[in-house]
Coordinates of C-alpha atoms and ligand atoms in Angstrom, one line a residue:
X1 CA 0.0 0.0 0.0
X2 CA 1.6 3.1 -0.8
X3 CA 0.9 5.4 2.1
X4 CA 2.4 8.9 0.6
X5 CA 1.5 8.6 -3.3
X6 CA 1.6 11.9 -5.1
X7 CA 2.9 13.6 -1.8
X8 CA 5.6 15.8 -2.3
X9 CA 8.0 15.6 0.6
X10 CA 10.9 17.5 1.5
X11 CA 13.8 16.0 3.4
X12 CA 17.2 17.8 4.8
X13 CA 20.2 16.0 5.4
X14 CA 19.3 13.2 2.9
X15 CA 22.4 12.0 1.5
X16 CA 22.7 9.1 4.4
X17 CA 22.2 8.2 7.5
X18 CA 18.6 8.3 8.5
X19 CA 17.5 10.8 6.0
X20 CA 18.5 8.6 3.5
X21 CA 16.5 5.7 4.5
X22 CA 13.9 8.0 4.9
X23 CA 13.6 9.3 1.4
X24 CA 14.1 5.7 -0.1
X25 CA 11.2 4.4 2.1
X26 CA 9.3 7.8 1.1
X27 CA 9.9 7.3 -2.6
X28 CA 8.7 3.6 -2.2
X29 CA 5.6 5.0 -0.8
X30 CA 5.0 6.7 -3.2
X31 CA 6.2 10.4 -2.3
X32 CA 8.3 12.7 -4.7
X33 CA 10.9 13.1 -3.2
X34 CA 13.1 16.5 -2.6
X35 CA 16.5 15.4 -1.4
X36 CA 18.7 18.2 0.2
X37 CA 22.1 17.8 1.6
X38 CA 25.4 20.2 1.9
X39 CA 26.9 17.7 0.0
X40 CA 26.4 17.1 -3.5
X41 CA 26.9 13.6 -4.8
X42 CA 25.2 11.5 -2.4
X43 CA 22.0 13.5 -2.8
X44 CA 22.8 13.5 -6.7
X45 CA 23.4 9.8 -6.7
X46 CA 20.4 9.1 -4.3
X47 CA 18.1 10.6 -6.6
X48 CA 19.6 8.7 -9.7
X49 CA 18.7 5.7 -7.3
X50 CA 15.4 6.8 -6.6
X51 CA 14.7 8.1 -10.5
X52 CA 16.0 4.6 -11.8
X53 CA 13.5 2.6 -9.6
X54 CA 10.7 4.6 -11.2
X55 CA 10.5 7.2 -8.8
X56 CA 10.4 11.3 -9.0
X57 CA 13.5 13.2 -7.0
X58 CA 15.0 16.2 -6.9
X59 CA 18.6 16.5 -5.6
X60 CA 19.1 20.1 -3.9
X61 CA 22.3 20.6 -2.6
X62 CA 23.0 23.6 0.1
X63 CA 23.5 24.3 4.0
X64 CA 20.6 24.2 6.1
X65 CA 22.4 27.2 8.0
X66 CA 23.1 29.5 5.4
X67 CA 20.7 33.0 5.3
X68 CA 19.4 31.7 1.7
X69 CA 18.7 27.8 1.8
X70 CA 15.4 28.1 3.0
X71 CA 13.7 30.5 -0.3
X72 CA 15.8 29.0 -2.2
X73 CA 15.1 25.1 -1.5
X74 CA 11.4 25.9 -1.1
X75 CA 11.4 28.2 -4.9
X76 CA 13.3 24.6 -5.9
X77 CA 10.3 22.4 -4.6
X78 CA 7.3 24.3 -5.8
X79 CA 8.6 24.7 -9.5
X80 CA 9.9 21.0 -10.3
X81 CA 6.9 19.4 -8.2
X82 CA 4.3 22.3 -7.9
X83 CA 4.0 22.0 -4.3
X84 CA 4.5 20.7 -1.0
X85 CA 3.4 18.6 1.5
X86 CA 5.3 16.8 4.1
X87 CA 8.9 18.8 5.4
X88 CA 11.0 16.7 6.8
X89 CA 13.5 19.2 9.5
X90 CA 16.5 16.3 9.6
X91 CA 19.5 17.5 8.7
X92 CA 22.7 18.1 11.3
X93 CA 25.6 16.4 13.5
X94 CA 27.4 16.9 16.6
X95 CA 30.0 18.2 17.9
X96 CA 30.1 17.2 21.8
X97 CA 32.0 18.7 24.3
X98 CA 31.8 19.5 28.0
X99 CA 30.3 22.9 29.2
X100 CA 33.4 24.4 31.0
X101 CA 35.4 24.0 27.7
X102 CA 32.9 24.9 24.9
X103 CA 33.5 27.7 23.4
X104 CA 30.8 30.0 21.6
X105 CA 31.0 28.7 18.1
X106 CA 30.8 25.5 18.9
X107 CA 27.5 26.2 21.1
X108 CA 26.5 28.2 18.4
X109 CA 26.9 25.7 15.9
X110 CA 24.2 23.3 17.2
X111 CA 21.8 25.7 17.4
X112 CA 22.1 26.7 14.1
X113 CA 21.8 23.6 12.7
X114 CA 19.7 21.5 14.7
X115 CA 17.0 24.6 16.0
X116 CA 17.1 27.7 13.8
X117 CA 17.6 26.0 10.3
X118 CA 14.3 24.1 11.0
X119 CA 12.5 27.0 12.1
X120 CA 13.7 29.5 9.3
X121 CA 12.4 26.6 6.7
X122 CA 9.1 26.2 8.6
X123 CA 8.8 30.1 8.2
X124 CA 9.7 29.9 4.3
X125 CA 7.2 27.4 3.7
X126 CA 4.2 29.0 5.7
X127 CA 3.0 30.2 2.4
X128 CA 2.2 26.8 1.4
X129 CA 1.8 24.5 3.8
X130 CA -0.3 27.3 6.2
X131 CA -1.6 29.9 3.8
X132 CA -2.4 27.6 1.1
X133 CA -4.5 25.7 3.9
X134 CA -6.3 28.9 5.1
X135 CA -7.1 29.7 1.2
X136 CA -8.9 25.6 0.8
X137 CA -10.7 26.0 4.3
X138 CA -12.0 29.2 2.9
X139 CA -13.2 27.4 -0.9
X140 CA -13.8 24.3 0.3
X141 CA -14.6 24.1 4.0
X142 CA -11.6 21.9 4.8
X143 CA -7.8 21.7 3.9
X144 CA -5.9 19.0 3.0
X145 CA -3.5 17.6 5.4
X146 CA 0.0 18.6 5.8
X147 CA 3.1 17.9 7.9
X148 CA 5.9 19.0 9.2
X149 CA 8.4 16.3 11.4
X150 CA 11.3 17.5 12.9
X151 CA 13.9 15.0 14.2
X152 CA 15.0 15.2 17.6
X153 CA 17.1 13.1 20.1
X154 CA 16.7 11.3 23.6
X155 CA 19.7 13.8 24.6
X156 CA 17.2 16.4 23.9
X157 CA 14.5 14.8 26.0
X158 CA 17.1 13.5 28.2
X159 CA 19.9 15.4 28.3
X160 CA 23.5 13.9 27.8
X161 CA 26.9 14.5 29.4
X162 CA 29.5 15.8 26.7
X163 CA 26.3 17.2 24.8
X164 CA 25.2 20.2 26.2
X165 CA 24.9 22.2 22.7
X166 CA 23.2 19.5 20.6
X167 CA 20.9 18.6 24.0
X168 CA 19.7 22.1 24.1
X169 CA 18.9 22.8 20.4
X170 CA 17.3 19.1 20.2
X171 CA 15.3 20.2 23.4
X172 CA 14.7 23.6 21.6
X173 CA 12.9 21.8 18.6
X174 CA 10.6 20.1 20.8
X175 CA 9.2 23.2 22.0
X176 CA 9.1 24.5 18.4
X177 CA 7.2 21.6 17.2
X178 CA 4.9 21.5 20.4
X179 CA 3.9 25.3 19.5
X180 CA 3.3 24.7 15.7
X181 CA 1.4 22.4 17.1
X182 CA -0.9 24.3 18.1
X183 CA -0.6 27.4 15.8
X184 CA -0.9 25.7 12.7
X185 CA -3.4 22.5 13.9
X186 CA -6.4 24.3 12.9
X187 CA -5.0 24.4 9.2
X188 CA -4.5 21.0 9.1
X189 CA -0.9 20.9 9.7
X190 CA 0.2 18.4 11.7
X191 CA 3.5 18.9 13.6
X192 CA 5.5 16.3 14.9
X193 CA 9.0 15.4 16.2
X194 CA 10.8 12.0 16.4
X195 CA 13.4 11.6 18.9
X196 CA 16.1 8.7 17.9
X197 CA 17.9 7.1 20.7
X198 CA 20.8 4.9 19.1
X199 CA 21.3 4.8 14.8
X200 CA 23.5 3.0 13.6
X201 CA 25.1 6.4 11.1
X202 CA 28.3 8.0 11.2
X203 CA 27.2 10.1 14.3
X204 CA 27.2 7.0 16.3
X205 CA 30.1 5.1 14.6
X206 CA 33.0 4.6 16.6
X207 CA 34.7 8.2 16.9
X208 CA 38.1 6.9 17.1
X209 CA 38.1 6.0 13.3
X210 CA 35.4 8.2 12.5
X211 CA 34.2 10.9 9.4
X212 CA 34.6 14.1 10.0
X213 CA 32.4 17.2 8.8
X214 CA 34.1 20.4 7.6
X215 CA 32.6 23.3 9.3
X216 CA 34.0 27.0 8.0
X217 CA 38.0 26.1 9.0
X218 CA 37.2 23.4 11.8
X219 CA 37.0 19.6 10.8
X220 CA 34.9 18.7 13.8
X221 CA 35.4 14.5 14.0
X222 CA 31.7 12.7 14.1
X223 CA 30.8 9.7 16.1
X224 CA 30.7 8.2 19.9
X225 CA 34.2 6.4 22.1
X226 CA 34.1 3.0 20.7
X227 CA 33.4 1.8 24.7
X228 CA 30.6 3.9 25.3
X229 CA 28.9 2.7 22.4
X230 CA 29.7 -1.2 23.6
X231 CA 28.1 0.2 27.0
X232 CA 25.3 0.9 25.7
X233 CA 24.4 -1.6 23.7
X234 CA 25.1 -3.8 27.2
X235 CA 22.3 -2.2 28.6
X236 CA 20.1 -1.9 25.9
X237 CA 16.8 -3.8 26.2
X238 CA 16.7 -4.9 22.5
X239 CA 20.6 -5.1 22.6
X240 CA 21.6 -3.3 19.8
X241 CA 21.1 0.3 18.0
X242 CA 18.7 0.9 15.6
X243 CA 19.3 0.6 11.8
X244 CA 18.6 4.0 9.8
X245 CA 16.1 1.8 8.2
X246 CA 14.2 1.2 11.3
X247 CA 14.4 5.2 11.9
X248 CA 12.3 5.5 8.9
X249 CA 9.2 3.8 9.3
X250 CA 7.7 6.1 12.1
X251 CA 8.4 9.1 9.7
X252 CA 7.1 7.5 7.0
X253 CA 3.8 6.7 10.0
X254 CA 4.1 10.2 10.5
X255 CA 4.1 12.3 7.1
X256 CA 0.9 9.7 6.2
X257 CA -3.0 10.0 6.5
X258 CA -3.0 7.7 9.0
X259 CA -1.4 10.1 11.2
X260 CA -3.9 13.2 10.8
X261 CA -5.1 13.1 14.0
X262 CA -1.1 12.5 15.6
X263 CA -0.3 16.3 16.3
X264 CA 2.5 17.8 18.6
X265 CA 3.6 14.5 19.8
X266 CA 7.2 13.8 20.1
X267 CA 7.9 9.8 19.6
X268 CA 10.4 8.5 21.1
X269 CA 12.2 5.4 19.0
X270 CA 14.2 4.2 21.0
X271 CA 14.1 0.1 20.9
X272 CA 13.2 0.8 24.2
X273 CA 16.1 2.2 25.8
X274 CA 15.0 4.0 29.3
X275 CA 17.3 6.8 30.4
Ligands
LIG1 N1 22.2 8.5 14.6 C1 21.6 8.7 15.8 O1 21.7 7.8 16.7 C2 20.7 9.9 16.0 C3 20.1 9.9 17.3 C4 19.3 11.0 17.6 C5 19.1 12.0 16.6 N2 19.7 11.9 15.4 C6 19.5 13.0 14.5 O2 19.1 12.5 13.2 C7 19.5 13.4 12.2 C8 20.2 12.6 11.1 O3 21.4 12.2 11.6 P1 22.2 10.8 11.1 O4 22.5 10.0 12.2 O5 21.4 10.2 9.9 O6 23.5 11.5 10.6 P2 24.3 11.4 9.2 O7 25.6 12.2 9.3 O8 24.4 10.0 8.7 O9 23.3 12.2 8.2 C9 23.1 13.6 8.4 C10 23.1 14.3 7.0 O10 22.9 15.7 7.3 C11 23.7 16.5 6.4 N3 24.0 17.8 7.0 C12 24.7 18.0 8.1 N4 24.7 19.4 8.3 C13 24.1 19.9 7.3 C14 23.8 21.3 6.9 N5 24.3 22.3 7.6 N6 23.1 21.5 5.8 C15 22.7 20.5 5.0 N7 22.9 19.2 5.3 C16 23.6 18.9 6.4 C17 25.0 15.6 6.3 O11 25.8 16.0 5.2 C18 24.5 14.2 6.3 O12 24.3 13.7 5.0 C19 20.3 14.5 12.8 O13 19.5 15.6 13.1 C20 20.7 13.8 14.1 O14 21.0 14.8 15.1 C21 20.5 10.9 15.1

Protein backbone atom coordinates (compact mmCIF):
# COMPACT_ATOMS: atom_id res chain seq x y z
CA UNK A 1 0.00 0.00 0.00
CA UNK A 2 1.62 3.11 -0.78
CA UNK A 3 0.94 5.44 2.15
CA UNK A 4 2.42 8.92 0.64
CA UNK A 5 1.55 8.64 -3.28
CA UNK A 6 1.57 11.93 -5.07
CA UNK A 7 2.93 13.64 -1.78
CA UNK A 8 5.56 15.77 -2.26
CA UNK A 9 8.01 15.65 0.61
CA UNK A 10 10.91 17.51 1.51
CA UNK A 11 13.77 15.99 3.43
CA UNK A 12 17.24 17.83 4.83
CA UNK A 13 20.20 16.02 5.43
CA UNK A 14 19.33 13.20 2.92
CA UNK A 15 22.38 12.04 1.49
CA UNK A 16 22.71 9.14 4.36
CA UNK A 17 22.21 8.17 7.45
CA UNK A 18 18.58 8.28 8.54
CA UNK A 19 17.49 10.84 5.99
CA UNK A 20 18.46 8.64 3.52
CA UNK A 21 16.53 5.74 4.52
CA UNK A 22 13.93 7.95 4.91
CA UNK A 23 13.60 9.35 1.37
CA UNK A 24 14.10 5.72 -0.07
CA UNK A 25 11.17 4.36 2.13
CA UNK A 26 9.26 7.78 1.10
CA UNK A 27 9.85 7.28 -2.63
CA UNK A 28 8.72 3.58 -2.21
CA UNK A 29 5.59 4.95 -0.76
CA UNK A 30 5.05 6.66 -3.23
CA UNK A 31 6.19 10.45 -2.27
CA UNK A 32 8.27 12.73 -4.69
CA UNK A 33 10.85 13.11 -3.20
CA UNK A 34 13.12 16.52 -2.57
CA UNK A 35 16.46 15.35 -1.42
CA UNK A 36 18.71 18.24 0.20
CA UNK A 37 22.12 17.80 1.59
CA UNK A 38 25.37 20.22 1.86
CA UNK A 39 26.88 17.71 -0.05
CA UNK A 40 26.41 17.14 -3.53
CA UNK A 41 26.94 13.61 -4.77
CA UNK A 42 25.23 11.50 -2.36
CA UNK A 43 21.97 13.50 -2.78
CA UNK A 44 22.76 13.52 -6.71
CA UNK A 45 23.41 9.80 -6.66
CA UNK A 46 20.42 9.10 -4.34
CA UNK A 47 18.15 10.59 -6.62
CA UNK A 48 19.59 8.69 -9.69
CA UNK A 49 18.74 5.75 -7.33
CA UNK A 50 15.42 6.84 -6.62
CA UNK A 51 14.73 8.09 -10.52
CA UNK A 52 16.03 4.62 -11.79
CA UNK A 53 13.50 2.63 -9.56
CA UNK A 54 10.67 4.61 -11.16
CA UNK A 55 10.52 7.24 -8.79
CA UNK A 56 10.39 11.26 -9.00
CA UNK A 57 13.53 13.17 -7.01
CA UNK A 58 14.97 16.20 -6.93
CA UNK A 59 18.59 16.52 -5.60
CA UNK A 60 19.13 20.13 -3.91
CA UNK A 61 22.31 20.63 -2.64
CA UNK A 62 22.99 23.59 0.08
CA UNK A 63 23.52 24.31 4.00
CA UNK A 64 20.60 24.19 6.09
CA UNK A 65 22.41 27.21 7.95
CA UNK A 66 23.06 29.49 5.43
CA UNK A 67 20.66 32.97 5.34
CA UNK A 68 19.39 31.73 1.73
CA UNK A 69 18.66 27.80 1.82
CA UNK A 70 15.40 28.06 2.98
CA UNK A 71 13.69 30.46 -0.27
CA UNK A 72 15.80 28.97 -2.24
CA UNK A 73 15.09 25.10 -1.50
CA UNK A 74 11.44 25.89 -1.10
CA UNK A 75 11.36 28.15 -4.95
CA UNK A 76 13.32 24.61 -5.89
CA UNK A 77 10.32 22.39 -4.61
CA UNK A 78 7.32 24.27 -5.78
CA UNK A 79 8.55 24.68 -9.47
CA UNK A 80 9.92 20.99 -10.32
CA UNK A 81 6.88 19.43 -8.21
CA UNK A 82 4.35 22.29 -7.88
CA UNK A 83 4.03 21.95 -4.30
CA UNK A 84 4.54 20.71 -0.96
CA UNK A 85 3.44 18.63 1.52
CA UNK A 86 5.32 16.77 4.06
CA UNK A 87 8.88 18.82 5.36
CA UNK A 88 11.00 16.65 6.79
CA UNK A 89 13.53 19.21 9.53
CA UNK A 90 16.51 16.26 9.59
CA UNK A 91 19.50 17.48 8.69
CA UNK A 92 22.68 18.10 11.33
CA UNK A 93 25.57 16.38 13.47
CA UNK A 94 27.36 16.88 16.58
CA UNK A 95 30.02 18.22 17.90
CA UNK A 96 30.09 17.17 21.82
CA UNK A 97 31.96 18.66 24.32
CA UNK A 98 31.81 19.53 27.96
CA UNK A 99 30.32 22.87 29.22
CA UNK A 100 33.40 24.39 30.96
CA UNK A 101 35.41 23.98 27.67
CA UNK A 102 32.95 24.89 24.91
CA UNK A 103 33.51 27.68 23.42
CA UNK A 104 30.85 30.04 21.65
CA UNK A 105 30.96 28.74 18.13
CA UNK A 106 30.82 25.48 18.95
CA UNK A 107 27.53 26.24 21.05
CA UNK A 108 26.46 28.17 18.43
CA UNK A 109 26.94 25.65 15.90
CA UNK A 110 24.20 23.27 17.16
CA UNK A 111 21.82 25.74 17.40
CA UNK A 112 22.12 26.71 14.13
CA UNK A 113 21.77 23.55 12.68
CA UNK A 114 19.69 21.48 14.72
CA UNK A 115 17.01 24.59 15.95
CA UNK A 116 17.12 27.69 13.76
CA UNK A 117 17.65 26.04 10.32
CA UNK A 118 14.34 24.13 11.01
CA UNK A 119 12.52 26.95 12.15
CA UNK A 120 13.70 29.46 9.33
CA UNK A 121 12.43 26.62 6.70
CA UNK A 122 9.08 26.21 8.58
CA UNK A 123 8.80 30.07 8.15
CA UNK A 124 9.74 29.94 4.28
CA UNK A 125 7.21 27.41 3.75
CA UNK A 126 4.25 28.96 5.70
CA UNK A 127 3.02 30.22 2.38
CA UNK A 128 2.17 26.78 1.37
CA UNK A 129 1.84 24.49 3.83
CA UNK A 130 -0.28 27.35 6.20
CA UNK A 131 -1.59 29.91 3.82
CA UNK A 132 -2.36 27.64 1.08
CA UNK A 133 -4.53 25.70 3.88
CA UNK A 134 -6.25 28.93 5.12
CA UNK A 135 -7.14 29.66 1.20
CA UNK A 136 -8.86 25.59 0.83
CA UNK A 137 -10.70 26.00 4.25
CA UNK A 138 -12.00 29.22 2.90
CA UNK A 139 -13.19 27.42 -0.86
CA UNK A 140 -13.81 24.26 0.31
CA UNK A 141 -14.57 24.09 3.99
CA UNK A 142 -11.59 21.88 4.78
CA UNK A 143 -7.76 21.66 3.91
CA UNK A 144 -5.86 18.98 3.04
CA UNK A 145 -3.46 17.61 5.45
CA UNK A 146 -0.02 18.56 5.85
CA UNK A 147 3.11 17.88 7.93
CA UNK A 148 5.94 18.99 9.20
CA UNK A 149 8.43 16.30 11.38
CA UNK A 150 11.32 17.48 12.87
CA UNK A 151 13.94 15.04 14.19
CA UNK A 152 14.96 15.22 17.58
CA UNK A 153 17.05 13.09 20.07
CA UNK A 154 16.72 11.26 23.63
CA UNK A 155 19.72 13.84 24.57
CA UNK A 156 17.21 16.44 23.85
CA UNK A 157 14.52 14.85 25.97
CA UNK A 158 17.11 13.49 28.17
CA UNK A 159 19.89 15.40 28.28
CA UNK A 160 23.54 13.87 27.78
CA UNK A 161 26.91 14.52 29.37
CA UNK A 162 29.49 15.81 26.74
CA UNK A 163 26.30 17.16 24.80
CA UNK A 164 25.23 20.17 26.18
CA UNK A 165 24.89 22.24 22.75
CA UNK A 166 23.22 19.52 20.60
CA UNK A 167 20.89 18.64 24.03
CA UNK A 168 19.67 22.12 24.09
CA UNK A 169 18.90 22.84 20.38
CA UNK A 170 17.30 19.14 20.19
CA UNK A 171 15.33 20.23 23.36
CA UNK A 172 14.69 23.57 21.58
CA UNK A 173 12.91 21.80 18.61
CA UNK A 174 10.63 20.06 20.76
CA UNK A 175 9.25 23.24 22.01
CA UNK A 176 9.09 24.45 18.40
CA UNK A 177 7.21 21.56 17.23
CA UNK A 178 4.87 21.51 20.39
CA UNK A 179 3.93 25.29 19.48
CA UNK A 180 3.29 24.65 15.74
CA UNK A 181 1.37 22.38 17.12
CA UNK A 182 -0.95 24.29 18.11
CA UNK A 183 -0.57 27.35 15.78
CA UNK A 184 -0.86 25.74 12.69
CA UNK A 185 -3.41 22.55 13.91
CA UNK A 186 -6.36 24.27 12.89
CA UNK A 187 -5.05 24.39 9.17
CA UNK A 188 -4.45 20.99 9.05
CA UNK A 189 -0.89 20.85 9.67
CA UNK A 190 0.23 18.43 11.67
CA UNK A 191 3.52 18.90 13.59
CA UNK A 192 5.54 16.28 14.90
CA UNK A 193 8.99 15.37 16.22
CA UNK A 194 10.83 12.02 16.39
CA UNK A 195 13.41 11.59 18.92
CA UNK A 196 16.06 8.65 17.86
CA UNK A 197 17.88 7.09 20.68
CA UNK A 198 20.80 4.90 19.12
CA UNK A 199 21.32 4.80 14.84
CA UNK A 200 23.48 2.98 13.62
CA UNK A 201 25.11 6.35 11.13
CA UNK A 202 28.32 7.99 11.18
CA UNK A 203 27.22 10.13 14.29
CA UNK A 204 27.17 7.02 16.34
CA UNK A 205 30.11 5.05 14.61
CA UNK A 206 33.01 4.65 16.56
CA UNK A 207 34.75 8.22 16.92
CA UNK A 208 38.12 6.95 17.07
CA UNK A 209 38.09 5.96 13.34
CA UNK A 210 35.42 8.23 12.53
CA UNK A 211 34.24 10.87 9.43
CA UNK A 212 34.60 14.14 9.95
CA UNK A 213 32.39 17.23 8.82
CA UNK A 214 34.11 20.38 7.60
CA UNK A 215 32.62 23.28 9.32
CA UNK A 216 34.00 26.97 7.99
CA UNK A 217 37.97 26.08 9.00
CA UNK A 218 37.22 23.38 11.82
CA UNK A 219 36.95 19.63 10.80
CA UNK A 220 34.93 18.75 13.78
CA UNK A 221 35.36 14.49 14.01
CA UNK A 222 31.71 12.67 14.08
CA UNK A 223 30.77 9.68 16.07
CA UNK A 224 30.72 8.19 19.89
CA UNK A 225 34.22 6.41 22.06
CA UNK A 226 34.05 3.00 20.69
CA UNK A 227 33.45 1.84 24.67
CA UNK A 228 30.56 3.93 25.35
CA UNK A 229 28.87 2.67 22.39
CA UNK A 230 29.65 -1.20 23.61
CA UNK A 231 28.13 0.24 27.03
CA UNK A 232 25.29 0.91 25.65
CA UNK A 233 24.40 -1.59 23.69
CA UNK A 234 25.07 -3.84 27.21
CA UNK A 235 22.29 -2.22 28.63
CA UNK A 236 20.08 -1.95 25.92
CA UNK A 237 16.84 -3.82 26.16
CA UNK A 238 16.69 -4.90 22.50
CA UNK A 239 20.65 -5.13 22.62
CA UNK A 240 21.64 -3.30 19.80
CA UNK A 241 21.12 0.31 18.04
CA UNK A 242 18.74 0.92 15.64
CA UNK A 243 19.33 0.61 11.81
CA UNK A 244 18.56 4.02 9.76
CA UNK A 245 16.11 1.83 8.21
CA UNK A 246 14.21 1.23 11.32
CA UNK A 247 14.38 5.22 11.88
CA UNK A 248 12.32 5.51 8.85
CA UNK A 249 9.18 3.75 9.28
CA UNK A 250 7.72 6.12 12.08
CA UNK A 251 8.39 9.08 9.71
CA UNK A 252 7.08 7.47 7.02
CA UNK A 253 3.76 6.75 9.98
CA UNK A 254 4.06 10.19 10.51
CA UNK A 255 4.08 12.26 7.14
CA UNK A 256 0.91 9.65 6.20
CA UNK A 257 -3.03 9.95 6.49
CA UNK A 258 -2.98 7.71 9.00
CA UNK A 259 -1.37 10.08 11.16
CA UNK A 260 -3.86 13.19 10.76
CA UNK A 261 -5.07 13.14 14.04
CA UNK A 262 -1.12 12.45 15.63
CA UNK A 263 -0.28 16.33 16.28
CA UNK A 264 2.54 17.84 18.56
CA UNK A 265 3.62 14.52 19.85
CA UNK A 266 7.20 13.80 20.12
CA UNK A 267 7.89 9.81 19.60
CA UNK A 268 10.39 8.50 21.09
CA UNK A 269 12.22 5.41 19.00
CA UNK A 270 14.23 4.18 20.99
CA UNK A 271 14.11 0.09 20.90
CA UNK A 272 13.23 0.77 24.21
CA UNK A 273 16.09 2.18 25.83
CA UNK A 274 14.96 4.02 29.31
CA UNK A 275 17.28 6.79 30.42
N1 LIG B 1 22.18 8.53 14.57
C1 LIG B 1 21.59 8.67 15.76
O1 LIG B 1 21.71 7.83 16.66
C2 LIG B 1 20.73 9.87 16.04
C3 LIG B 1 20.09 9.95 17.29
C4 LIG B 1 19.27 11.03 17.56
C5 LIG B 1 19.08 12.01 16.60
N2 LIG B 1 19.73 11.94 15.41
C6 LIG B 1 19.50 13.02 14.46
O2 LIG B 1 19.11 12.47 13.22
C7 LIG B 1 19.46 13.38 12.17
C8 LIG B 1 20.19 12.62 11.08
O3 LIG B 1 21.42 12.15 11.59
P1 LIG B 1 22.16 10.84 11.05
O4 LIG B 1 22.49 10.03 12.24
O5 LIG B 1 21.41 10.24 9.93
O6 LIG B 1 23.53 11.50 10.56
P2 LIG B 1 24.31 11.43 9.16
O7 LIG B 1 25.57 12.16 9.34
O8 LIG B 1 24.36 10.02 8.69
O9 LIG B 1 23.34 12.22 8.17
C9 LIG B 1 23.09 13.60 8.36
C10 LIG B 1 23.10 14.30 7.01
O10 LIG B 1 22.87 15.70 7.27
C11 LIG B 1 23.72 16.45 6.42
N3 LIG B 1 23.98 17.76 7.01
C12 LIG B 1 24.66 18.05 8.14
N4 LIG B 1 24.73 19.37 8.32
C13 LIG B 1 24.09 19.94 7.27
C14 LIG B 1 23.84 21.28 6.88
N5 LIG B 1 24.30 22.30 7.60
N6 LIG B 1 23.13 21.50 5.75
C15 LIG B 1 22.68 20.46 5.00
N7 LIG B 1 22.90 19.18 5.30
C16 LIG B 1 23.60 18.92 6.43
C17 LIG B 1 25.00 15.62 6.34
O11 LIG B 1 25.77 15.97 5.20
C18 LIG B 1 24.45 14.20 6.30
O12 LIG B 1 24.28 13.73 4.98
C19 LIG B 1 20.28 14.48 12.83
O13 LIG B 1 19.46 15.60 13.09
C20 LIG B 1 20.73 13.84 14.13
O14 LIG B 1 21.02 14.79 15.11
C21 LIG B 1 20.54 10.89 15.11
Amino acid sequence: MALLAEKVALITGAGRGIGAAAARLFSQHGARVVLCDLDAAPVEQLAAELKAAGGQALAFTGDVTSAEFASQVIAATLEHFGGLDVLVNNAGYTWDGVLHTMDDAQWQAMLDVHLSAPFRLIRAAAPYLRDTAKAEIKAHGAAKARKIINVSSVSGVYGNAGQVNYSAAKSGVIGLTKTLAKEWGRFNVQTNAVCYGFIETRLTAAKEQGETIQRGDQAIKLGVPENLMAGITMFHPMGRAGTPEEAAGPMVFLASSLANYVNGEILEVTGGMGI
